[in-house]
């Protein structure tokens, strides 16, 4: 069951990776709405606080990674480059 949780975390948190990578590599200029990214970041931050309090390593890794990737998306939206 732990393996299923880790695999599920990888799948869910990698949902924003195709968008991030395609923008960073210049394949696309389509970004999600800023409101969506802000809400996802806020939710991930709150989940991380809970995971930290409960010492849940799986969710700390998952939400930390998700927050990092979504912060990159947010930076690309707010500070466009290219």
C-alpha atoms as an extended CHARMM CRD file, in Angstrom:
* protein
*
        82  EXT
         1         1  UNK       CA              0.0000000000        0.0000000000        0.0000000000  PROA      1               0.0000000000
         2         2  UNK       CA              2.9240000000        2.3730000000        0.6240000000  PROA      2               0.0000000000
         3         3  UNK       CA              4.1460000000        1.8390000000       -2.9290000000  PROA      3               0.0000000000
         4         4  UNK       CA              0.6750000000        2.6910000000       -4.2480000000  PROA      4               0.0000000000
         5         5  UNK       CA              0.7030000000        5.9080000000       -2.2200000000  PROA      5               0.0000000000
         6         6  UNK       CA              4.1080000000        6.9270000000       -3.5670000000  PROA      6               0.0000000000
         7         7  UNK       CA              3.1120000000        6.1090000000       -7.1550000000  PROA      7               0.0000000000
         8         8  UNK       CA             -0.1340000000        8.0270000000       -6.7410000000  PROA      8               0.0000000000
         9         9  UNK       CA              1.7700000000       11.0080000000       -5.3710000000  PROA      9               0.0000000000
        10        10  UNK       CA              4.1170000000       10.9830000000       -8.3510000000  PROA      10              0.0000000000
        11        11  UNK       CA              1.2340000000       10.8390000000      -10.8240000000  PROA      11              0.0000000000
        12        12  UNK       CA             -0.8110000000       13.5790000000       -9.1450000000  PROA      12              0.0000000000
        13        13  UNK       CA              2.0980000000       15.9520000000       -8.5560000000  PROA      13              0.0000000000
        14        14  UNK       CA              3.4310000000       15.5080000000      -12.0750000000  PROA      14              0.0000000000
        15        15  UNK       CA              0.1760000000       16.7680000000      -13.5700000000  PROA      15              0.0000000000
        16        16  UNK       CA              1.6270000000       20.2630000000      -13.9370000000  PROA      16              0.0000000000
        17        17  UNK       CA              5.0310000000       19.1120000000      -15.1760000000  PROA      17              0.0000000000
        18        18  UNK       CA              4.1300000000       18.9200000000      -18.8990000000  PROA      18              0.0000000000
        19        19  UNK       CA              2.9650000000       22.5550000000      -18.8730000000  PROA      19              0.0000000000
        20        20  UNK       CA              6.0010000000       23.7250000000      -16.9190000000  PROA      20              0.0000000000
        21        21  UNK       CA              8.5200000000       21.8550000000      -19.0600000000  PROA      21              0.0000000000
        22        22  UNK       CA              6.9260000000       22.8710000000      -22.3590000000  PROA      22              0.0000000000
        23        23  UNK       CA              6.9930000000       26.5480000000      -21.3850000000  PROA      23              0.0000000000
        24        24  UNK       CA             10.5400000000       26.3880000000      -20.0180000000  PROA      24              0.0000000000
        25        25  UNK       CA             11.7910000000       24.6870000000      -23.1860000000  PROA      25              0.0000000000
        26        26  UNK       CA              9.8990000000       27.0820000000      -25.4480000000  PROA      26              0.0000000000
        27        27  UNK       CA              7.5330000000       24.5150000000      -26.9620000000  PROA      27              0.0000000000
        28        28  UNK       CA              4.4400000000       26.3580000000      -25.7620000000  PROA      28              0.0000000000
        29        29  UNK       CA              3.3840000000       29.7020000000      -24.3800000000  PROA      29              0.0000000000
        30        30  UNK       CA              0.0800000000       28.4900000000      -22.9390000000  PROA      30              0.0000000000
        31        31  UNK       CA             -0.0630000000       28.7990000000      -19.1590000000  PROA      31              0.0000000000
        32        32  UNK       CA             -2.9120000000       28.0210000000      -16.7620000000  PROA      32              0.0000000000
        33        33  UNK       CA             -4.8730000000       30.9140000000      -15.2180000000  PROA      33              0.0000000000
        34        34  UNK       CA             -3.1270000000       32.6370000000      -12.3180000000  PROA      34              0.0000000000
        35        35  UNK       CA             -6.1350000000       32.0610000000      -10.0530000000  PROA      35              0.0000000000
        36        36  UNK       CA             -5.8160000000       28.3050000000      -10.4960000000  PROA      36              0.0000000000
        37        37  UNK       CA             -2.1030000000       28.3240000000       -9.7280000000  PROA      37              0.0000000000
        38        38  UNK       CA             -2.6040000000       30.5250000000       -6.6430000000  PROA      38              0.0000000000
        39        39  UNK       CA             -5.3510000000       28.2810000000       -5.2850000000  PROA      39              0.0000000000
        40        40  UNK       CA             -3.2830000000       25.1420000000       -5.9050000000  PROA      40              0.0000000000
        41        41  UNK       CA             -0.2620000000       26.7290000000       -4.1800000000  PROA      41              0.0000000000
        42        42  UNK       CA             -2.3720000000       27.7640000000       -1.1970000000  PROA      42              0.0000000000
        43        43  UNK       CA             -3.8860000000       24.2980000000       -0.8940000000  PROA      43              0.0000000000
        44        44  UNK       CA             -0.4960000000       22.5940000000       -1.1700000000  PROA      44              0.0000000000
        45        45  UNK       CA              0.9770000000       24.9190000000        1.4540000000  PROA      45              0.0000000000
        46        46  UNK       CA             -1.8510000000       24.1260000000        3.8710000000  PROA      46              0.0000000000
        47        47  UNK       CA             -1.5130000000       20.3910000000        3.2050000000  PROA      47              0.0000000000
        48        48  UNK       CA              2.2290000000       20.7210000000        3.8410000000  PROA      48              0.0000000000
        49        49  UNK       CA              1.6070000000       22.3540000000        7.2350000000  PROA      49              0.0000000000
        50        50  UNK       CA             -0.6610000000       19.4510000000        8.1910000000  PROA      50              0.0000000000
        51        51  UNK       CA              1.8470000000       16.8660000000        6.9230000000  PROA      51              0.0000000000
        52        52  UNK       CA              4.6610000000       18.5580000000        8.8530000000  PROA      52              0.0000000000
        53        53  UNK       CA              2.6030000000       18.6160000000       12.0370000000  PROA      53              0.0000000000
        54        54  UNK       CA              1.7480000000       14.9170000000       11.6100000000  PROA      54              0.0000000000
        55        55  UNK       CA              5.3280000000       14.0350000000       10.5060000000  PROA      55              0.0000000000
        56        56  UNK       CA              3.9510000000       12.4150000000        7.3460000000  PROA      56              0.0000000000
        57        57  UNK       CA              6.9600000000       12.1070000000        5.0440000000  PROA      57              0.0000000000
        58        58  UNK       CA              4.9430000000       11.0630000000        1.9810000000  PROA      58              0.0000000000
        59        59  UNK       CA              2.7820000000       14.1660000000        2.0730000000  PROA      59              0.0000000000
        60        60  UNK       CA              5.6830000000       16.4590000000        2.9830000000  PROA      60              0.0000000000
        61        61  UNK       CA              7.5790000000       15.2710000000       -0.1160000000  PROA      61              0.0000000000
        62        62  UNK       CA              4.4630000000       15.3390000000       -2.2850000000  PROA      62              0.0000000000
        63        63  UNK       CA              3.2210000000       18.7630000000       -1.2650000000  PROA      63              0.0000000000
        64        64  UNK       CA              6.6990000000       20.2610000000       -1.1440000000  PROA      64              0.0000000000
        65        65  UNK       CA              7.3550000000       19.1130000000       -4.7160000000  PROA      65              0.0000000000
        66        66  UNK       CA              3.9290000000       20.2660000000       -5.8920000000  PROA      66              0.0000000000
        67        67  UNK       CA              4.3740000000       23.6560000000       -4.2580000000  PROA      67              0.0000000000
        68        68  UNK       CA              7.8110000000       24.0350000000       -5.8980000000  PROA      68              0.0000000000
        69        69  UNK       CA              6.5210000000       23.2010000000       -9.3980000000  PROA      69              0.0000000000
        70        70  UNK       CA              3.4620000000       25.4230000000       -9.0500000000  PROA      70              0.0000000000
        71        71  UNK       CA              5.6300000000       28.2710000000       -7.7830000000  PROA      71              0.0000000000
        72        72  UNK       CA              7.6480000000       27.9860000000      -10.9980000000  PROA      72              0.0000000000
        73        73  UNK       CA              4.3970000000       28.2090000000      -12.9840000000  PROA      73              0.0000000000
        74        74  UNK       CA              3.3280000000       31.2250000000      -10.9380000000  PROA      74              0.0000000000
        75        75  UNK       CA              6.6690000000       32.9260000000      -11.5840000000  PROA      75              0.0000000000
        76        76  UNK       CA              6.3240000000       32.2530000000      -15.3180000000  PROA      76              0.0000000000
        77        77  UNK       CA              2.8600000000       33.8070000000      -15.3170000000  PROA      77              0.0000000000
        78        78  UNK       CA              3.8180000000       36.8690000000      -13.2760000000  PROA      78              0.0000000000
        79        79  UNK       CA              7.2880000000       37.3650000000      -14.7960000000  PROA      79              0.0000000000
        80        80  UNK       CA              7.0650000000       36.1200000000      -18.4030000000  PROA      80              0.0000000000
        81        81  UNK       CA             10.3380000000       35.5030000000      -20.1530000000  PROA      81              0.0000000000
        82        82  UNK       CA             11.3500000000       34.6980000000      -23.6580000000  PROA      82              0.0000000000
